[in-house]
Short mmCIF file of C-alpha atoms and ligand atoms in Angstrom, two decimals:
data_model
loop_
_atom_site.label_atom_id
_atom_site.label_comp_id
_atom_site.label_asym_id
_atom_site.label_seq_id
_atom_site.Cartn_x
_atom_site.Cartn_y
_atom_site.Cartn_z
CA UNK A 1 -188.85 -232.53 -11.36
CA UNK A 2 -189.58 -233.29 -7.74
CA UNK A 3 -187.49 -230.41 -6.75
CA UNK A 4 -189.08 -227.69 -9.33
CA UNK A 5 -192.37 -228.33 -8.16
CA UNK A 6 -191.26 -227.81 -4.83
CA UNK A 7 -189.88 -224.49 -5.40
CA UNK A 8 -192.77 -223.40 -7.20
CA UNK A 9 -194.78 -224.44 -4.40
CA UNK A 10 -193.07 -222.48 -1.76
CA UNK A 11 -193.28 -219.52 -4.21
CA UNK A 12 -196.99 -219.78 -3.95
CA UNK A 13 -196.54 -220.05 -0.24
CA UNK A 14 -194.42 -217.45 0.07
CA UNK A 15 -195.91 -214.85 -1.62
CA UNK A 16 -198.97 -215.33 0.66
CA UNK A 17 -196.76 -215.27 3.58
CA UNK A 18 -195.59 -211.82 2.19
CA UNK A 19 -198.84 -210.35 2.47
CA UNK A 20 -199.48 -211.01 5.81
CA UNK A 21 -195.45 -211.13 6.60
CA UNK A 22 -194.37 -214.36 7.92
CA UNK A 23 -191.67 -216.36 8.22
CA UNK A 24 -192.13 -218.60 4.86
CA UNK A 25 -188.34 -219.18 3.94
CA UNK A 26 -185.73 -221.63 1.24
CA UNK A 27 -184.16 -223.68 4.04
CA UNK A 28 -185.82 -227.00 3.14
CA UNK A 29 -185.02 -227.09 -0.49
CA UNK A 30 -181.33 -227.24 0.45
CA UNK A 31 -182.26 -230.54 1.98
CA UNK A 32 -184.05 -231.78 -1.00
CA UNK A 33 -181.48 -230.68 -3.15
CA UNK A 34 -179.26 -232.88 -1.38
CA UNK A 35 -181.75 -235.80 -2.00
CA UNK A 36 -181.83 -235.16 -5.69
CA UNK A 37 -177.95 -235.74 -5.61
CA UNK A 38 -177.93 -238.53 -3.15
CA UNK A 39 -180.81 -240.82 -3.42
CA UNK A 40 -182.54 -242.17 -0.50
CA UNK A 41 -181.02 -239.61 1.68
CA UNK A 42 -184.35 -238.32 2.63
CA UNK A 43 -185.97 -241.81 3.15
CA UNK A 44 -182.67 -242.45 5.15
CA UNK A 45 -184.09 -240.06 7.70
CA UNK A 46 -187.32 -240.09 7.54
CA UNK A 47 -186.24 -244.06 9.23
CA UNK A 48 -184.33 -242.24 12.31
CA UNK A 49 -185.64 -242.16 15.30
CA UNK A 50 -185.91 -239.71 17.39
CA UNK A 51 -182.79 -238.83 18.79
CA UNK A 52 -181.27 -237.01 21.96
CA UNK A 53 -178.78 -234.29 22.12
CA UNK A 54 -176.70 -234.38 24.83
CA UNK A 55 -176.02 -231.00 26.67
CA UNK A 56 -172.79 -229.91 26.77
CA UNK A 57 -172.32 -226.25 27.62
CA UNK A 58 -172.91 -224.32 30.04
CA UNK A 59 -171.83 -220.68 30.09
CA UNK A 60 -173.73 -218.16 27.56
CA UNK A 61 -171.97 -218.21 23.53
CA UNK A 62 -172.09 -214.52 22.44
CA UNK A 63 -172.34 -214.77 18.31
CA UNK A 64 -170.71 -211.47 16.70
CA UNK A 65 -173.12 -211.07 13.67
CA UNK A 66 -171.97 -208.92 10.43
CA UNK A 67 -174.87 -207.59 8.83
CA UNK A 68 -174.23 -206.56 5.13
CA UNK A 69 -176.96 -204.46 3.55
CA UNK A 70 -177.09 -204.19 0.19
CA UNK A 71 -179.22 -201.48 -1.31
CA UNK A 72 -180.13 -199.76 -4.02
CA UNK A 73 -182.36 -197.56 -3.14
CA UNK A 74 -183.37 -195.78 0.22
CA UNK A 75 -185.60 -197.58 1.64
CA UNK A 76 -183.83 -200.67 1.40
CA UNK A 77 -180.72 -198.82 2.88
CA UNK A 78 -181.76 -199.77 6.70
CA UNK A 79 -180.82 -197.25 9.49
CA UNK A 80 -178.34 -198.48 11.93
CA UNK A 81 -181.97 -198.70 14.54
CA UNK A 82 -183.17 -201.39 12.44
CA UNK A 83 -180.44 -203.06 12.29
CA UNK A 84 -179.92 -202.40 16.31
CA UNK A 85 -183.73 -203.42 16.98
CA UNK A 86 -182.75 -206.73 15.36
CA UNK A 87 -180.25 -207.14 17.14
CA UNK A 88 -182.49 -206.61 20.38
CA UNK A 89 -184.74 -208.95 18.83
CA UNK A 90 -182.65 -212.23 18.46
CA UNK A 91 -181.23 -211.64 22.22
CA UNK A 92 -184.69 -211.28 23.70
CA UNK A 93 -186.09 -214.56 21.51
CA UNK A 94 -182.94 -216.63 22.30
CA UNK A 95 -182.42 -216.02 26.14
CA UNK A 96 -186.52 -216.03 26.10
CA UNK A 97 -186.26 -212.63 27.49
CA UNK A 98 -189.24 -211.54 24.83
CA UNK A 99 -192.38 -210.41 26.82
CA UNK A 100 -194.66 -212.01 25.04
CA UNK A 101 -193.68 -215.23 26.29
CA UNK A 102 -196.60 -214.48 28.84
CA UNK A 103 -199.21 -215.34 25.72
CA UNK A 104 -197.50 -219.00 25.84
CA UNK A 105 -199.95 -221.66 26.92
CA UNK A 106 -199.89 -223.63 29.64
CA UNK A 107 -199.46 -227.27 28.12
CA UNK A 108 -196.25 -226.45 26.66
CA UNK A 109 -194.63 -224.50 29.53
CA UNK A 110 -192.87 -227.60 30.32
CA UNK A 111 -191.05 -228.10 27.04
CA UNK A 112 -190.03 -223.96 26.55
CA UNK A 113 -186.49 -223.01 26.98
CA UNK A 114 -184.11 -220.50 26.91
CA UNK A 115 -180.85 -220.64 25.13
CA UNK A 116 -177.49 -219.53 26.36
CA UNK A 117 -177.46 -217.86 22.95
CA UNK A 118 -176.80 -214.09 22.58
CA UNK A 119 -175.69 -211.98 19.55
CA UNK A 120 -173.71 -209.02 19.22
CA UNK A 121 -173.35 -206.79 16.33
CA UNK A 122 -169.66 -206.87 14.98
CA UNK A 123 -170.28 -204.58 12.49
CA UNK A 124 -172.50 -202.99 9.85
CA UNK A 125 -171.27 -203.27 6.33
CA UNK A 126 -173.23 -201.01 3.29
CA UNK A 127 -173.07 -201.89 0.04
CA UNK A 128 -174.30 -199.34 -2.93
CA UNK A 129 -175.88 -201.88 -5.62
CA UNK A 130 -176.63 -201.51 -8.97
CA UNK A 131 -178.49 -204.74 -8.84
CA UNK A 132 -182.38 -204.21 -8.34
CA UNK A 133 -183.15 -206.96 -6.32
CA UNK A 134 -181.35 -210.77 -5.72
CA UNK A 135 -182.86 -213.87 -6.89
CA UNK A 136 -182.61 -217.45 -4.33
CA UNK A 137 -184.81 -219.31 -7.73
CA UNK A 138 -181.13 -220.52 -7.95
CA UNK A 139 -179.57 -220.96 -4.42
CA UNK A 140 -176.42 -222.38 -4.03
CA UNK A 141 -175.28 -225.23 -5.01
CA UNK A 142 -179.22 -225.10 -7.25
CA UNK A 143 -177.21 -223.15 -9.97
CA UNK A 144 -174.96 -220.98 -8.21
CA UNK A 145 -176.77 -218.39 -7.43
CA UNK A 146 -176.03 -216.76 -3.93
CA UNK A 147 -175.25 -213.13 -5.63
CA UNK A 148 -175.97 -211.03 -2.55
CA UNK A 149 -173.13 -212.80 -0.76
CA UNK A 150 -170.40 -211.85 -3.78
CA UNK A 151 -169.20 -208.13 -4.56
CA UNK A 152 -168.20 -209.32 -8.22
CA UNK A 153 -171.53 -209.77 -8.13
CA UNK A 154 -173.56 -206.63 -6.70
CA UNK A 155 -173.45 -208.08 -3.68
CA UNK A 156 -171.39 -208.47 -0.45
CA UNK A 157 -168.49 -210.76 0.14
CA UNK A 158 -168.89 -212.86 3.89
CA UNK A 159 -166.65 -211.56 5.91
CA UNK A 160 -164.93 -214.22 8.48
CA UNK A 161 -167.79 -216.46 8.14
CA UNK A 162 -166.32 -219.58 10.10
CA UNK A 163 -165.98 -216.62 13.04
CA UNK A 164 -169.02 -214.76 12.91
CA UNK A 165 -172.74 -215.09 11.88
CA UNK A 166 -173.07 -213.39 8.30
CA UNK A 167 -176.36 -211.66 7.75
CA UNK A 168 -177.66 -210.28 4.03
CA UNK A 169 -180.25 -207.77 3.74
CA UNK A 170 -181.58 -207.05 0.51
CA UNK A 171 -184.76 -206.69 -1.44
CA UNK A 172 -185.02 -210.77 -2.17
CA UNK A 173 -186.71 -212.61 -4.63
CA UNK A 174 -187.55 -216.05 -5.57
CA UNK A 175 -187.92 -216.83 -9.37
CA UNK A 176 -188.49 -212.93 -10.12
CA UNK A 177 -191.37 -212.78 -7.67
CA UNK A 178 -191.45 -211.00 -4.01
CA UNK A 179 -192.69 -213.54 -0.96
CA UNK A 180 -189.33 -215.23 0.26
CA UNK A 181 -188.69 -213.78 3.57
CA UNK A 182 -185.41 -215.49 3.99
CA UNK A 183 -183.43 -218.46 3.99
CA UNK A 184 -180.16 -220.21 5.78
CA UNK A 185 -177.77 -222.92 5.18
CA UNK A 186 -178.11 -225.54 8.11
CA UNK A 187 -174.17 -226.58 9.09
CA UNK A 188 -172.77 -230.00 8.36
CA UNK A 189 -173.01 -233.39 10.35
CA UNK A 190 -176.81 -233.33 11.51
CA UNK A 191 -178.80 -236.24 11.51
CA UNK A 192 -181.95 -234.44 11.33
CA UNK A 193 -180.29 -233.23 8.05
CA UNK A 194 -179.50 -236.05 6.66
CA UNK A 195 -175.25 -234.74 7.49
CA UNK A 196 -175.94 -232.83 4.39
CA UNK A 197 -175.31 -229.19 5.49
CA UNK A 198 -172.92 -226.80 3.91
CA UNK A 199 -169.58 -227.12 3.75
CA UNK A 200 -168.71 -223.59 1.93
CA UNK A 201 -167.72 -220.23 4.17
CA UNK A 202 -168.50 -218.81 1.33
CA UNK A 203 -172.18 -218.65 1.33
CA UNK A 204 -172.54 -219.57 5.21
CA UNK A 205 -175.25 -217.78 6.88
CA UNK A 206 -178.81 -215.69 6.34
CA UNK A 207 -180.24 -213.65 3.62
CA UNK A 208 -183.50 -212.01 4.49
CA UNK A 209 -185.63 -209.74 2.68
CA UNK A 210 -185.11 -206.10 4.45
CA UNK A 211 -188.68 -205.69 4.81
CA UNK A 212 -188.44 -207.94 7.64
CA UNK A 213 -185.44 -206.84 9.63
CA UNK A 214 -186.19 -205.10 12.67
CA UNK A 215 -187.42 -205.69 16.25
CA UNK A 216 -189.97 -204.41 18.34
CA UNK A 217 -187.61 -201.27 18.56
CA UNK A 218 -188.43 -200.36 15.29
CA UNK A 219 -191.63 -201.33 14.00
CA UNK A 220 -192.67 -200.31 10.29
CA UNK A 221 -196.03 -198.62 9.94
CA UNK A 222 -198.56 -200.43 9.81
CA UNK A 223 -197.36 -203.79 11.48
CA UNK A 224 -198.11 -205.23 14.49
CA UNK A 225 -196.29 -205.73 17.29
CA UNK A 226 -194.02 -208.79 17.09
CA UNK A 227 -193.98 -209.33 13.38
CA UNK A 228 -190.77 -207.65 12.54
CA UNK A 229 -187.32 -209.36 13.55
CA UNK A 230 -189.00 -212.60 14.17
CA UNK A 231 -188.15 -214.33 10.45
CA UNK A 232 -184.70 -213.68 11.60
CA UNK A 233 -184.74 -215.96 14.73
CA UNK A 234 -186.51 -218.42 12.61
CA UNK A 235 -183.34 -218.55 9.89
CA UNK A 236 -180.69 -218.28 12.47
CA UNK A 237 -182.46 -221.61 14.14
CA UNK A 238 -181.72 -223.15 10.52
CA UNK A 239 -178.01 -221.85 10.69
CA UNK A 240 -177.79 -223.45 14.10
CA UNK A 241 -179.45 -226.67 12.90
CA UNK A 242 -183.05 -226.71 13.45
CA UNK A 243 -185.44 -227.98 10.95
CA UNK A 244 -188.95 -226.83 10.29
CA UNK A 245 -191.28 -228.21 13.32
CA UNK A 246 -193.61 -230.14 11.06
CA UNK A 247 -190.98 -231.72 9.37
CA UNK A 248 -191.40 -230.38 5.82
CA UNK A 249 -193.45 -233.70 5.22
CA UNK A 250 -196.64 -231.57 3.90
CA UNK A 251 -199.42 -233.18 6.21
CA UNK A 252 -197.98 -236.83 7.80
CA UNK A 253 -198.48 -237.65 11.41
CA UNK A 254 -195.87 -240.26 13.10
CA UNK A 255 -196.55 -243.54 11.82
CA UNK A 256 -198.16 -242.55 8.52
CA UNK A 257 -196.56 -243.09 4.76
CA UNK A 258 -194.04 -240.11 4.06
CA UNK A 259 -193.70 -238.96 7.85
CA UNK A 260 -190.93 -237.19 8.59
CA UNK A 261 -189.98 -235.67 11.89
CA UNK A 262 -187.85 -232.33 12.68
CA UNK A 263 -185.13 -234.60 15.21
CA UNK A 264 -186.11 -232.89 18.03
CA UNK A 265 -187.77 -235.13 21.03
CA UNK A 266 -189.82 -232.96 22.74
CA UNK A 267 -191.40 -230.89 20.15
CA UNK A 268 -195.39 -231.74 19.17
CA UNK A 269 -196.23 -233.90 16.68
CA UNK A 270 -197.11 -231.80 13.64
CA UNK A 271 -198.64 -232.99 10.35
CA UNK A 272 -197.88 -229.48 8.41
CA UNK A 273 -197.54 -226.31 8.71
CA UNK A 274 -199.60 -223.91 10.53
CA UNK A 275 -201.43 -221.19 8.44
CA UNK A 276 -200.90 -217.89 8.35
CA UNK A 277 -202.23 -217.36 12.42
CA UNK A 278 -202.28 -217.88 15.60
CA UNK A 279 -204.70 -221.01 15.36
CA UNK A 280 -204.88 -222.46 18.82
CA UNK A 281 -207.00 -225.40 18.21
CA UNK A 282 -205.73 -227.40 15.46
CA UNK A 283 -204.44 -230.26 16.64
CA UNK A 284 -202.78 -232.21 13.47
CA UNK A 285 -201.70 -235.57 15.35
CA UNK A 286 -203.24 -237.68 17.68
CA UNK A 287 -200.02 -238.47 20.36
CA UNK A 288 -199.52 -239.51 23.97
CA UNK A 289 -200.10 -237.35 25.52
CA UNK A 290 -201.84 -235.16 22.98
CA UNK A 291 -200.79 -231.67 22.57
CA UNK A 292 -201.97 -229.51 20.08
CA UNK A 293 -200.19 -227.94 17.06
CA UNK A 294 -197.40 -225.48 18.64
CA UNK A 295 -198.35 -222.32 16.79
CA UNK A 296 -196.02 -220.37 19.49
CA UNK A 297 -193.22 -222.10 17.90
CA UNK A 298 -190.12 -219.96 16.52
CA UNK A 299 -189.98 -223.01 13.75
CA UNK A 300 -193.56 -223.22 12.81
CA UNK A 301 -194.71 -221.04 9.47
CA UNK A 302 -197.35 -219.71 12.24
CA UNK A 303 -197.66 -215.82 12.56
CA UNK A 304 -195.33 -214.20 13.52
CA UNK A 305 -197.31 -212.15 16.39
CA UNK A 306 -198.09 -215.95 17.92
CA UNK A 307 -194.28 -217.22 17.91
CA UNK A 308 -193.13 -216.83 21.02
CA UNK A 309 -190.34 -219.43 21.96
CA UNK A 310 -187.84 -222.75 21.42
CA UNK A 311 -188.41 -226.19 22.95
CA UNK A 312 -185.85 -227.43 25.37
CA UNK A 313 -185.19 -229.55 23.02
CA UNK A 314 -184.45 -227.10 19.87
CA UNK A 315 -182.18 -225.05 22.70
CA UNK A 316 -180.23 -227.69 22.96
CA UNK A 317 -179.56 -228.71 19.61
CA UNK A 318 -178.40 -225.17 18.70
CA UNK A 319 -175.94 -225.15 21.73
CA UNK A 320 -174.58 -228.39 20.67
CA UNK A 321 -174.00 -227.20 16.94
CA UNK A 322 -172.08 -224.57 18.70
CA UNK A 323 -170.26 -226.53 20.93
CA UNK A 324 -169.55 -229.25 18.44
CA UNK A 325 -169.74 -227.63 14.79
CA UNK A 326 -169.71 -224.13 14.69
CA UNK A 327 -167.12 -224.48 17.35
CA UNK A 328 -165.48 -220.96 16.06
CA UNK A 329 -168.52 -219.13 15.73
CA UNK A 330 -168.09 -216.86 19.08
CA UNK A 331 -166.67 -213.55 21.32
CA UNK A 332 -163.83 -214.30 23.03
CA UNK A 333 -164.70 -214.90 26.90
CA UNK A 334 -162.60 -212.78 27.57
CA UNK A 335 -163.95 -209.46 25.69
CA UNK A 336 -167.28 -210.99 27.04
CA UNK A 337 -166.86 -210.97 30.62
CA UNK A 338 -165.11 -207.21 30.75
CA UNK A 339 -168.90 -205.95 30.40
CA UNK A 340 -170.80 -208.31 33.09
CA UNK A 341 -171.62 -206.58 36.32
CA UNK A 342 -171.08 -208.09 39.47
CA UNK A 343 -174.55 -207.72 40.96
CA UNK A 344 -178.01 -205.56 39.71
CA UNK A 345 -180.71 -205.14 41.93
CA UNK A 346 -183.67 -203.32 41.20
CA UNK A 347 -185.78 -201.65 44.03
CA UNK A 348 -188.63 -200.96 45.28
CA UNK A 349 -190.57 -203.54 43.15
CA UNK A 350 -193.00 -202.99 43.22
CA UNK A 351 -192.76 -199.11 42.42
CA UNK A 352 -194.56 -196.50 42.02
CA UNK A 353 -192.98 -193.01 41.26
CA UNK A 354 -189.04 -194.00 41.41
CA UNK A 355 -187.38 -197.47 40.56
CA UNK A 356 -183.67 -197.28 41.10
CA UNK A 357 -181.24 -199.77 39.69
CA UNK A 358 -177.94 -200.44 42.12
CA UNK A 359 -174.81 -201.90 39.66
CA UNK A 360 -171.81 -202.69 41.33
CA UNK A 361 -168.95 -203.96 39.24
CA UNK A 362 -170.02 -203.01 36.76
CA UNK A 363 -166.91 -201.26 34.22
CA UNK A 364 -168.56 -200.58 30.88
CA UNK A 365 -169.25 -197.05 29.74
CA UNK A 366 -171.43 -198.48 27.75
CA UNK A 367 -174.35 -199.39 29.79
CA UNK A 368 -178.10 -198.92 28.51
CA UNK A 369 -181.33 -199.72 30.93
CA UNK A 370 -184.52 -200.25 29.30
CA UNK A 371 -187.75 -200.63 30.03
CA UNK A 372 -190.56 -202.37 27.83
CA UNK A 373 -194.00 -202.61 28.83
CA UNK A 374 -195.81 -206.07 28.06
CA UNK A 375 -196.42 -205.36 24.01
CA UNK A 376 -192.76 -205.29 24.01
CA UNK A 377 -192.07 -201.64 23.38
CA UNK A 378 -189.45 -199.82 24.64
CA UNK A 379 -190.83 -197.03 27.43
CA UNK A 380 -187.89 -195.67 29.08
CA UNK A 381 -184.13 -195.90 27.82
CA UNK A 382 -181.22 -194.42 29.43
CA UNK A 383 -177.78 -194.94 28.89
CA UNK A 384 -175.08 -195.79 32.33
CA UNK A 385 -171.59 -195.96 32.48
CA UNK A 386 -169.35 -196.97 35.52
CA UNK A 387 -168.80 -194.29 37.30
CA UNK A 388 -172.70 -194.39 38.24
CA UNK A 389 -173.56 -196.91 41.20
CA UNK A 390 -177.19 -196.59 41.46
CA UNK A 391 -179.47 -195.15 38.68
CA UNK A 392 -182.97 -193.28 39.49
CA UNK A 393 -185.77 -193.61 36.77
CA UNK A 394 -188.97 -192.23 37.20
CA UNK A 395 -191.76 -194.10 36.30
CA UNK A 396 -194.59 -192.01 37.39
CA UNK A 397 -195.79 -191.19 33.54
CA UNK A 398 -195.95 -195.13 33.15
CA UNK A 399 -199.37 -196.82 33.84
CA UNK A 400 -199.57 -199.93 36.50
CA UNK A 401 -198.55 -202.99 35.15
CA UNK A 402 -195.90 -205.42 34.27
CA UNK A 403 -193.15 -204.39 32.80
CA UNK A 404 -189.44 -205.54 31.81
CA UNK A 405 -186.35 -203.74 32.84
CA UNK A 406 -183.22 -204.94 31.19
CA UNK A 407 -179.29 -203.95 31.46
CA UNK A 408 -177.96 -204.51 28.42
CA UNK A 409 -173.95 -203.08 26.58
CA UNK A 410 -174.02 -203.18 23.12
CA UNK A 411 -176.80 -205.31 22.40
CA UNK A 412 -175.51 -208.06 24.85
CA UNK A 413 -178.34 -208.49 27.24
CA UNK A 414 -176.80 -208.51 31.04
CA UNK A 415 -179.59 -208.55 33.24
CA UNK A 416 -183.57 -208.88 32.78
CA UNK A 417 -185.77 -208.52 35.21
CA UNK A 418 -189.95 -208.01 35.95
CA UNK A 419 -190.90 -204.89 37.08
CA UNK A 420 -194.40 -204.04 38.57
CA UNK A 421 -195.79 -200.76 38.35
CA UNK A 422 -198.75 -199.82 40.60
ZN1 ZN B 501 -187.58 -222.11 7.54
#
């Protein structure tokens, strides 16, 4: 009974979410599922303390990602940009490339990080379906459910999913009704989990609701910069072991009856989850010293357009699960390190008519520069290979301002740097 009303309750969550598209997602009930079939598990951590990862890795993990989209109709049938602007979108979050990392205020600069996370896309993988849409009201082990993930079943089958990140796209339900965004399956052996995570390849990784795959690449009409792509980063932190920042205790602070915390040591103290917006004020829990509700967070329920970045502390939680857990999940070094250049520099910057890009070492035919202004959208794009040393872009059409200019093969981000236009 506990675990019905819960699901009804993120229904009613969700569906508001959907209206003003954020990240309102199934991750949680996994966890209470597992307290419904082992007792006390949930009190069990509630009763942790707050714990430490210890750091272990240094070089960058490169995740290949298979993204199956399952479709039935056209619109749901995402073009390869979408699924490339997503892409774009979980490399920028993760290495806290993102430009809007500016709007991040200045009491939690000290706790922000940047992973040595990155994600390429393995491969794209389109499935006709006769199904109209797939239902997580029953998410496995609930009752089974998980049909996007099986062709027998109108769905997809995971493909290597102990070696690569398996994303779903498909129009997504939750008890017949549109508002889940997404959810994830957090991996075995976590504390802040309770050690309950999934144990079945199977059904390992995200399903999302293609409404919100994208990046600021490709931005649906209508939407605001930021929104689209974001719900992604916010499920892949499940898959990689975060838990929701408030610690899914609906409204305790740290010492109170039913408090619960997310196992990470340096995020805020949160009673619940934010609403829908950017709220900068709220400021749930009284701590030392006090910091307000972190809105900006990736983990929050928060909008979208006000998420901005991980804690230090989340970053190194998801390097750990890769280092320790999803051990497999990763490009060779070897393929990785054919595509890294030996040195970029960018000159003059600032500029004003010309900015030139040297690359030496540099032996990928595959080389695209971009630049993004500071909304995040893409201005100039041009594509390098190795036979070019030194790459002219004018900029003169381009107001003054700050800018980002990035080197990037194949989604794998190589080089970012600020660029100043004046
Ligand atoms: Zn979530």
């Amino acid at each position: 009974m506990k675990f019905t009303s819960l699901v009804l309750s993120t229904l009613m969550i969700g569906q508001m979410a959907f209206a003003q598209n954020s990240h309102k997602c199934a991750s949680h009930e996994y966890l209470k599922l597992q307290d419904a079939l082992n007792p006390g598990l949930e009190q069990q951590i509630k009763n942790l303390a707050q714990f430490q990862y210890k750091k272990t890795r240094a070089t960058v993990v490169y995740i290949p990602v298979v993204f199956h989209v399952v479709y039935k109709n056209a619109a749901e049938n995402l073009t390869d940009n979408y699924i490339d602007a997503q892409i774009d979108q979980l490399n920028m979050c993760y290495g806290r490339t993102n430009s809007d990392t500016t709007n991040m205020r200045s009491v939690f600069q000290p706790i922000v990080g940047k992973a040595k996370i990155q994600f390429i896309l393995d491969k794209i993988v389109r499935v006709s379906t006769t199904q109209t849409s797939f239902d997580a009201g029953g998410i496995a082990p609930f009752s089974g459910s998980d049909q996007v993930k099986y062709t027998a079943s109108g769905g997809s089958d995971a493909q290597m999913p102990t070696q690569k990140l398996n994303v779903w796209s498909c129009d997504l339900k939750l008890n017949g009704s549109d508002g889940l965004i997404g959810y994830a399956y957090p991996p075995p052996g976590l504390p802040n989990w309770g050690g309950q995570g999934n144990t079945n390849p199977t059904i390992d990784g995200v399903v999302m609701d293609y409404l919100d795959i994208g990046g600021p690449l490709k931005q649906p009409k209508g939407y605001a910069y930021g929104f689209r792509g974001k719900s992604l980063v916010h499920e892949v932190g499940h898959y990689l072991g975060l838990r929701h920042i408030w610690g899914d205790d609906g409204g305790a602070c740290f010492g109170q009856m039913d408090y619960e915390d997310d196992g990470i040591t340096d995020t805020p103290d949160q009673a619940d989850q934010s609403p829908d917006n950017c709220d900068k004020v709220i400021n749930s829990c009284t701590q030392t010293p006090d910091m307000p509700d972190m809105v900006e967070n990736y983990m929050d329920y928060s909008s979208a357009n006000c998420q901005n970045s991980f804690t230090k502390g989340q970053v190194t939680l998801m390097e750990n699960v890769l280092a320790t857990i999803r051990t497999t999940i990763k490009v060779p070094t070897s393929i990785v390190d054919v595509d890294a250049p030996e040195q970029v520099i960018v000159y003059p910057n600032p500029a004003m008519e010309i900015v030139n890009m040297a690359i030496t070492g540099f032996t990928s035919d595959k080389g695209v520069i971009t630049i993004s202004n500071s909304l995040g959208q893409v201005v100039k794009q041009l594509n390098v290979n190795k036979s070019n040393d030194i790459q002219s872009i004018s900029v003169a059409d381009l107001s003054k301002g700050l800018y980002i200019i990035q080197l990037s093969v194949d989604h794998k981000n190589l080089f970012t740097q600020k660029l100043i236009l004046q």
